[in-house]
Tab-separated table of C-alpha atoms and ligand atoms in Angstrom:
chain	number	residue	atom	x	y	z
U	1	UNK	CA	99.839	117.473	129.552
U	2	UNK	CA	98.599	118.530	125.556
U	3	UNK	CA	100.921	116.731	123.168
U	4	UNK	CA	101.127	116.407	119.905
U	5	UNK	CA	102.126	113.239	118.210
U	6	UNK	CA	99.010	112.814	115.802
U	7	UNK	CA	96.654	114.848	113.926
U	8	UNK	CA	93.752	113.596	116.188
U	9	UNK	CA	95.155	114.667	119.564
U	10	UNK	CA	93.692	118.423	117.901
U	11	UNK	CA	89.820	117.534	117.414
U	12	UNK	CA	88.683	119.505	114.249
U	13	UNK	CA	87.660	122.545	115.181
U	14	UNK	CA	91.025	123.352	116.487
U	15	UNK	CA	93.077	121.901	113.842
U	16	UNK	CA	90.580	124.694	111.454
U	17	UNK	CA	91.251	127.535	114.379
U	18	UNK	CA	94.829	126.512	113.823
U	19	UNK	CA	94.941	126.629	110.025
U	20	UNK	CA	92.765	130.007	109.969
U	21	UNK	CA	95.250	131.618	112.940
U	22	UNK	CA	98.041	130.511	110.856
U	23	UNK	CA	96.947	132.291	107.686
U	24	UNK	CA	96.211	135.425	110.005
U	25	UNK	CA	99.418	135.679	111.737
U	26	UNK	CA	102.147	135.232	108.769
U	27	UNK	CA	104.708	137.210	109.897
U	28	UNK	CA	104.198	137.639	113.480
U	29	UNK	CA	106.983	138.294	115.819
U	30	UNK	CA	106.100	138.617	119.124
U	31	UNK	CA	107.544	137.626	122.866
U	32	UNK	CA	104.608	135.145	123.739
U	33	UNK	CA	107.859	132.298	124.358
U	34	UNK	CA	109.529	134.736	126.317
U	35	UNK	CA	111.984	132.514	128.559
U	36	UNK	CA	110.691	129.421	127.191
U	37	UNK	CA	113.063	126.754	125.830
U	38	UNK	CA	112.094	124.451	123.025
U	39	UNK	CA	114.312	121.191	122.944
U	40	UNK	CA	114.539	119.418	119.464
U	41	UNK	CA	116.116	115.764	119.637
U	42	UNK	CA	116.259	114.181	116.270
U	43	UNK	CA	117.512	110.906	114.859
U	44	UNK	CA	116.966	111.517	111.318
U	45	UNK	CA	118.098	114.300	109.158
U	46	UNK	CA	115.730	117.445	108.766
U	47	UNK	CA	115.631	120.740	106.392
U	48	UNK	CA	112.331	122.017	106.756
U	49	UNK	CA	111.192	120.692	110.424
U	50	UNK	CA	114.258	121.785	112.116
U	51	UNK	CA	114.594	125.150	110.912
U	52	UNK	CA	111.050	126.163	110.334
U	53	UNK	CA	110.281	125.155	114.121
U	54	UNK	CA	113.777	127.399	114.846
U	55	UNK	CA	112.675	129.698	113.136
U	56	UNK	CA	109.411	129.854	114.358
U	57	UNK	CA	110.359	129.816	118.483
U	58	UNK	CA	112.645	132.694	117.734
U	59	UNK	CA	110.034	134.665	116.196
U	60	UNK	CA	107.954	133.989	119.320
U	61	UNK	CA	110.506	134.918	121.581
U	62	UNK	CA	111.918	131.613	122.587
U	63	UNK	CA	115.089	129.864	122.619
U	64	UNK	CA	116.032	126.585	120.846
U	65	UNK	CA	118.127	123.708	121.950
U	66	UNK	CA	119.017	120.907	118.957
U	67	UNK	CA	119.881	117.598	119.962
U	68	UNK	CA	121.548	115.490	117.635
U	69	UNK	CA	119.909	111.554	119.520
U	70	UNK	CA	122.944	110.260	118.328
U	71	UNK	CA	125.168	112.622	121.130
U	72	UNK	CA	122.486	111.771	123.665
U	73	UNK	CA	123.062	109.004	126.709
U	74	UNK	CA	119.513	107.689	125.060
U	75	UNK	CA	122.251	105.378	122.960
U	76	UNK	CA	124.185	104.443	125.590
U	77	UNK	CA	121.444	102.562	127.256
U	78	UNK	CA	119.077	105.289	129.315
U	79	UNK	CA	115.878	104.979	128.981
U	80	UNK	CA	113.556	107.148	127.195
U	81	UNK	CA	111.575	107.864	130.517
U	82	UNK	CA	114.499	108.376	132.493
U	83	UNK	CA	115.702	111.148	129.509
U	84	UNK	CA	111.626	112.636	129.567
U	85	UNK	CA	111.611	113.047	133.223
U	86	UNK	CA	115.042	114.804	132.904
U	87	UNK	CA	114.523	116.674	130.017
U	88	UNK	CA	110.904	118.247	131.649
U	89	UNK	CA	112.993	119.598	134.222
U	90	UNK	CA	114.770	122.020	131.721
U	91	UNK	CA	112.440	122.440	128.802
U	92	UNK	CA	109.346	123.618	127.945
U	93	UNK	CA	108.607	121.693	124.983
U	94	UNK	CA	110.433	119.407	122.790
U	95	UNK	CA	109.763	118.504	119.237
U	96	UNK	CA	111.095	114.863	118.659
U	97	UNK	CA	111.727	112.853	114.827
U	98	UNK	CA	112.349	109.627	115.609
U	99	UNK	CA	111.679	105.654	114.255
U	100	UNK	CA	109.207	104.632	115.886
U	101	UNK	CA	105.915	105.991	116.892
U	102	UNK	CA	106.227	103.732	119.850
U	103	UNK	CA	108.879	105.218	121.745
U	104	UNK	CA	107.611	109.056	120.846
U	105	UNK	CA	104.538	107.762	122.809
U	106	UNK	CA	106.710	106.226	125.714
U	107	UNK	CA	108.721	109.678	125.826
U	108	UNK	CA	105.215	112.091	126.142
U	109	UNK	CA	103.675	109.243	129.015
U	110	UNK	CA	106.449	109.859	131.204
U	111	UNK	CA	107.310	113.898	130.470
U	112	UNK	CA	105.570	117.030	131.879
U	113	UNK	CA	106.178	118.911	129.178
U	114	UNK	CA	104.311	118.987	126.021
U	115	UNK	CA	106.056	116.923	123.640
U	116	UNK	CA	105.660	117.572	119.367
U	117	UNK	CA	106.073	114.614	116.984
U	118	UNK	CA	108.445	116.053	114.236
U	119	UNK	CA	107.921	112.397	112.056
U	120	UNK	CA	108.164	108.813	113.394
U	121	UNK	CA	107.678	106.407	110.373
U	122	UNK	CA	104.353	105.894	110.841
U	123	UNK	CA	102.856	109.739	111.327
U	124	UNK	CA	104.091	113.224	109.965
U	125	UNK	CA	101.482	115.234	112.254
U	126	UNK	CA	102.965	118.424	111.625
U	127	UNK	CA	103.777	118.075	107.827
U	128	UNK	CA	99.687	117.725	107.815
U	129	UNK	CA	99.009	121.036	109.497
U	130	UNK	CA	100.939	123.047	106.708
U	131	UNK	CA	99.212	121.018	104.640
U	132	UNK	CA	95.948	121.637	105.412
U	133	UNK	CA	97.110	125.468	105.960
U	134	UNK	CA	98.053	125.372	102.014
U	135	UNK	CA	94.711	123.902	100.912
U	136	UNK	CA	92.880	126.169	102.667
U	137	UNK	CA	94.843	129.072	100.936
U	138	UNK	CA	93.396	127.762	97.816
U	139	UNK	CA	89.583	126.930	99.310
U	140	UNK	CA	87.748	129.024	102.286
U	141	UNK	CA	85.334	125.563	101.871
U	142	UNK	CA	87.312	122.448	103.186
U	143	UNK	CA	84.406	120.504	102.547
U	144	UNK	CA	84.562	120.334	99.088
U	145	UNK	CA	88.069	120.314	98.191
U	146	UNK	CA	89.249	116.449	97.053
U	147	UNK	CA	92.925	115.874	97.956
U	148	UNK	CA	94.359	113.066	95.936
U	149	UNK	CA	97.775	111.244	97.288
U	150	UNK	CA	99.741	109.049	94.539
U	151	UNK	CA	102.256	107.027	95.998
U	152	UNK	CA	103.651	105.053	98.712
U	153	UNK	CA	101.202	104.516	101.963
U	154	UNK	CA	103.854	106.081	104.154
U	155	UNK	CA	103.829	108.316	107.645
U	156	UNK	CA	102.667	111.666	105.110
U	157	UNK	CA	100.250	109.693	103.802
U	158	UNK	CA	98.580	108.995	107.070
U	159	UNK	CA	98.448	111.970	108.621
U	160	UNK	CA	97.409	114.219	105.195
U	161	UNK	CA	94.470	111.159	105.254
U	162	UNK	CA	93.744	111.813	108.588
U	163	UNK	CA	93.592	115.568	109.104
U	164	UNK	CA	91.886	116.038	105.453
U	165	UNK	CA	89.289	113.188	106.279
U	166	UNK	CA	88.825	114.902	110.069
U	167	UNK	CA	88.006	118.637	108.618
U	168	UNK	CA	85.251	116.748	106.121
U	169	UNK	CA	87.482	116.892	103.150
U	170	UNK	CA	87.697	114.215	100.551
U	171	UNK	CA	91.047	112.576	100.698
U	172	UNK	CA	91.711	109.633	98.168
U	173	UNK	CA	95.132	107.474	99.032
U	174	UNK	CA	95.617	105.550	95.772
U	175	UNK	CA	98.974	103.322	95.900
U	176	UNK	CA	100.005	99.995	94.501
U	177	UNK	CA	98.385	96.508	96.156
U	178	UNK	CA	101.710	95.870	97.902
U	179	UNK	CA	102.694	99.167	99.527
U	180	UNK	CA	98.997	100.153	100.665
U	181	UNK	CA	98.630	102.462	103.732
U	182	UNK	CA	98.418	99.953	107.493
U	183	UNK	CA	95.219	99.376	108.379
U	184	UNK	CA	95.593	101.174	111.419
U	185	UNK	CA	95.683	104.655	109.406
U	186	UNK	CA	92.545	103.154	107.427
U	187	UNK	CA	90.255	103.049	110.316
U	188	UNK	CA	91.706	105.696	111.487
U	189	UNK	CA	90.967	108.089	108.285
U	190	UNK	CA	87.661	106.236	107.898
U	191	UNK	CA	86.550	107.183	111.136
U	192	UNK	CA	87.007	110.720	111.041
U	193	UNK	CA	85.397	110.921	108.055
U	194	UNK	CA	82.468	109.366	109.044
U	195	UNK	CA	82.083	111.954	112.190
U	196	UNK	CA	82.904	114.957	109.895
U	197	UNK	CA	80.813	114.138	106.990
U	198	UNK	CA	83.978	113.807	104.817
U	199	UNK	CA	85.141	111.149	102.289
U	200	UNK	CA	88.302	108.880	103.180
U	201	UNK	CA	88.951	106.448	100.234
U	202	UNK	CA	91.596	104.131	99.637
U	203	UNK	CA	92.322	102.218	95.588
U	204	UNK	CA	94.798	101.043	93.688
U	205	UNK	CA	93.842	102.871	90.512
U	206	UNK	CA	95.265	106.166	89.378
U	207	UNK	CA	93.096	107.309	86.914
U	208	UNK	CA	89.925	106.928	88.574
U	209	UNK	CA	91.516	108.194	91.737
U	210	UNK	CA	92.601	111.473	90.278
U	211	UNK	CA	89.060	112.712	88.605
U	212	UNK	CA	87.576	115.883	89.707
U	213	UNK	CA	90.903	116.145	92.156
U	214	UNK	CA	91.718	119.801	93.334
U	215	UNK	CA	95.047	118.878	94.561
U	216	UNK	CA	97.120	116.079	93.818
U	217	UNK	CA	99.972	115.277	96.475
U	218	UNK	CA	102.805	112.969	96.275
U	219	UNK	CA	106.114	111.819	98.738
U	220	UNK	CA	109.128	110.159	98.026
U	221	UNK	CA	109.181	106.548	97.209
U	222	UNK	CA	112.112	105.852	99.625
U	223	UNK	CA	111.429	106.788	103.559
U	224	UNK	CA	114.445	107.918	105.457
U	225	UNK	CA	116.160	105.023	106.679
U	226	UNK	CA	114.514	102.762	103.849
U	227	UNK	CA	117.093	101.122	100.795
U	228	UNK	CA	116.055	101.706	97.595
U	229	UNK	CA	114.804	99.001	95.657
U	230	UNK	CA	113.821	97.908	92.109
U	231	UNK	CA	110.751	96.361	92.383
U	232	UNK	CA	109.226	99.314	94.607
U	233	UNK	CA	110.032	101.520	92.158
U	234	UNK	CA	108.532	99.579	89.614
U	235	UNK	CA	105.320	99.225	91.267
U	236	UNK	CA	105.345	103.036	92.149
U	237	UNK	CA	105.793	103.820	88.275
U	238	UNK	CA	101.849	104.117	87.151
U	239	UNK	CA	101.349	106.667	90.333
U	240	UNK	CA	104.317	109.346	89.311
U	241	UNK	CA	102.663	112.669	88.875
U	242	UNK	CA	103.779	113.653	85.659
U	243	UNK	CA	102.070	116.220	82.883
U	244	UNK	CA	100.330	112.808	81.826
U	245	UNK	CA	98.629	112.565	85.473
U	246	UNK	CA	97.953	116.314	85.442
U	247	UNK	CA	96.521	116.269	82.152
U	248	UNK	CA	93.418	113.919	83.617
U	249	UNK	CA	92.954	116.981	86.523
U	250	UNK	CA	91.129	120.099	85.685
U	251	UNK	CA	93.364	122.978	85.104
U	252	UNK	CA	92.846	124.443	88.630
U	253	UNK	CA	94.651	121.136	89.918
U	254	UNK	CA	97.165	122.452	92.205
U	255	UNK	CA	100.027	119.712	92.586
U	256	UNK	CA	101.673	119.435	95.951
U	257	UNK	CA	104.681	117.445	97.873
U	258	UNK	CA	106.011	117.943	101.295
U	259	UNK	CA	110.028	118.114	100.217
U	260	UNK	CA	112.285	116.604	99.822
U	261	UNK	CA	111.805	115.468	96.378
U	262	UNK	CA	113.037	113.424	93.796
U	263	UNK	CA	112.325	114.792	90.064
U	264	UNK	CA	112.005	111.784	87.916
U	265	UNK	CA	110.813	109.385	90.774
U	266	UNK	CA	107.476	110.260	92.313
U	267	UNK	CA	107.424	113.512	90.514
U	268	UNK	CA	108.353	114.654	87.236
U	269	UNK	CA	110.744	118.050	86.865
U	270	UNK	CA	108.114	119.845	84.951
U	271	UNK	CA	105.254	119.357	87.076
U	272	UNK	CA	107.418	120.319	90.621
U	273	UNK	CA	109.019	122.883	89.074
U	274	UNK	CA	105.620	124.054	86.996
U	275	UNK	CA	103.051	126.546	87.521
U	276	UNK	CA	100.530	124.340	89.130
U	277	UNK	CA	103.020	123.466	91.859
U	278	UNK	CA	102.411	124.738	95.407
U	279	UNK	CA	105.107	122.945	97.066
U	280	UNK	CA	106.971	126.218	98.343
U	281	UNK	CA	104.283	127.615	99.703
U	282	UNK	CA	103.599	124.584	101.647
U	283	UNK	CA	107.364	124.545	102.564
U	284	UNK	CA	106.643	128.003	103.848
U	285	UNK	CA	103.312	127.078	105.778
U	286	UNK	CA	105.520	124.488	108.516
U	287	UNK	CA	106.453	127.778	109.669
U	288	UNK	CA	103.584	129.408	110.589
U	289	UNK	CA	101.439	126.604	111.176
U	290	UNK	CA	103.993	125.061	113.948
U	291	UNK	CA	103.744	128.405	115.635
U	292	UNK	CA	100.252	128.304	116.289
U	293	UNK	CA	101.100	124.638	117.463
U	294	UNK	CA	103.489	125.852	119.598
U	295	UNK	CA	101.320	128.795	121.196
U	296	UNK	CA	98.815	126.436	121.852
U	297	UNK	CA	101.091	123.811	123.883
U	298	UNK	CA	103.241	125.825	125.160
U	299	UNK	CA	101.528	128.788	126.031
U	300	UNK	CA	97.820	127.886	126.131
U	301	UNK	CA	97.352	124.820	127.481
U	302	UNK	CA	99.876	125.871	130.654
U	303	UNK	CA	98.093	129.109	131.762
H	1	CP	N1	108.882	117.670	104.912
H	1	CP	C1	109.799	117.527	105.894
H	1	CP	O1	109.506	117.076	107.001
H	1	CP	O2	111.022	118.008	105.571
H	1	CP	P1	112.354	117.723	106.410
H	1	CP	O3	112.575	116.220	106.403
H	1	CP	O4	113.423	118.477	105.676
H	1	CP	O5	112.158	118.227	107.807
């Protein structure tokens, strides 16, 4: 069974066929989900994920199911294969956003249906697509774009790394000592961009880290489900992207954030809401890229 709970469960080539079939097919409405159901169980809260990948099955032809975990037996004690095996038995698919990366992985081992990771704290696989899509609006060369991230080393953070550094991109994740990304997504980013011919580096310092950037890209300082807290924000000060930070880019620096964001935390107003801001657009692209995603597990891969 094709899941897709991390970047590098597409190899490169078909994450590029993805982005390029995304860019092609804005728009398309079509029947390919015809009497397909798409299941969506989350257990965090959701703007763009759940509606875009609504959205998206509709305008393929499929129906969509939204399950709050919370009114699921999954909290009164059954087990996550016991709810997979079951759920395989109606579905066709099912997009989960869940804690931990963990049980996503125990849910896909024991379904038969392909299973979509719509965030876990550690990976945002499908944020990364529309990503990538966005950047490659901007460049037809993904080998020489640099993508810059500013911030905290969270689940974005590893999957823009990881999908940038497997296309042969050069990604730079520059956050402070104490909130740098696990070394798991490291290796991981390093890896790739070894095989690729890409660039996957990892500092502390801002202003080295942004020269000769052609995107800078930046997430909330607070995670869903994390407390604010003083000291974090302090240490996350120096990496806002503010006109400051832009001011060190050339002016063809496009500035980007998955949403939702916080003006006057880990962005400033005038840079999200400014002309070098792509962040809609990017919005937009979970859309289209997801539907490719979802052609290609749940259409594809069964014939
Ligand atoms: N970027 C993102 O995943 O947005 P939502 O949390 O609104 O789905």
């Amino acid at each position: 069974m094709r899941h897709f709970l991390k970047t590098t469960d597409l190899s490169a080539r078909e994450i590029i066929e993805l982005v390029q079939d995304a860019i092609a097919n804005k728009g398309e409405h079509s029947n390919i989900l015809a009497g397909k159901s798409l299941g969506m169980i989350f257990a965090k809260p959701s703007t763009r994920t759940r509606v875009s990948f609504t959205v998206g099955a509709y305008e393929l032809g499929g129906h969509v199911m939204f399950i709050s975990e919370r009114e699921m037996q999954l909290g009164r004690g059954e087990t996550i294969e016991d709810t997979a095996r079951v759920l395989s038995a109606y579905l066709d698919g099912v997009v989960i956003r869940t804690y931990s990366q963990d049980d996503l992985e125990r849910f896909a081992a024991a379904a038969t249906i392909p299973v979509i990771n719509g965030l876990t704290d550690e990976r945002h696989p499908c944020q990364a697509l529309a990503d990538l899509m966005t950047i490659r609006e901007y460049h037809d060369d993904l080998t020489k774009v640099k993508v810059v991230y500013l911030g905290d080393g969270n689940n974005v953070s590893t999957s823009l790394a990881s999908v940038c550094a497997a296309v042969g991109a050069h990604v730079v994740v520059c956050t402070p000592p104490d909130l740098a990304s696990p070394e798991w997504a490291v290796r991981e980013a390093i890896g790739l961009a070894a095989a690729s011919g890409g660039v996957a580096e990892y500092t502390t310092d801002p202003a080295t880290a942004v020269r000769g950037a052609d995107f800078l890209y930046t997430d909330v300082w607070f995670s869903m489900g994390q407390q604010k807290n003083p000291l974090k924000s302090r240490q996350l000060e120096p990496y806002r992207i503010d006109e400051a930070m832009l001011a060190q880019t050339s002016p063809e620096c496009r500035v980007m954030h998955c949403l939702p964001a916080h003006r006057g935390e880990e962005i400033s107003a005038a840079v999200l809401d400014g002309p070098r801001s792509i962040v809609y657009q990017q919005a937009e692209n979970r859309l289209h890229a997801q539907k490719e995603l979802m052609k290609r597990l749940m259409v594809d891969a069964q014939a």
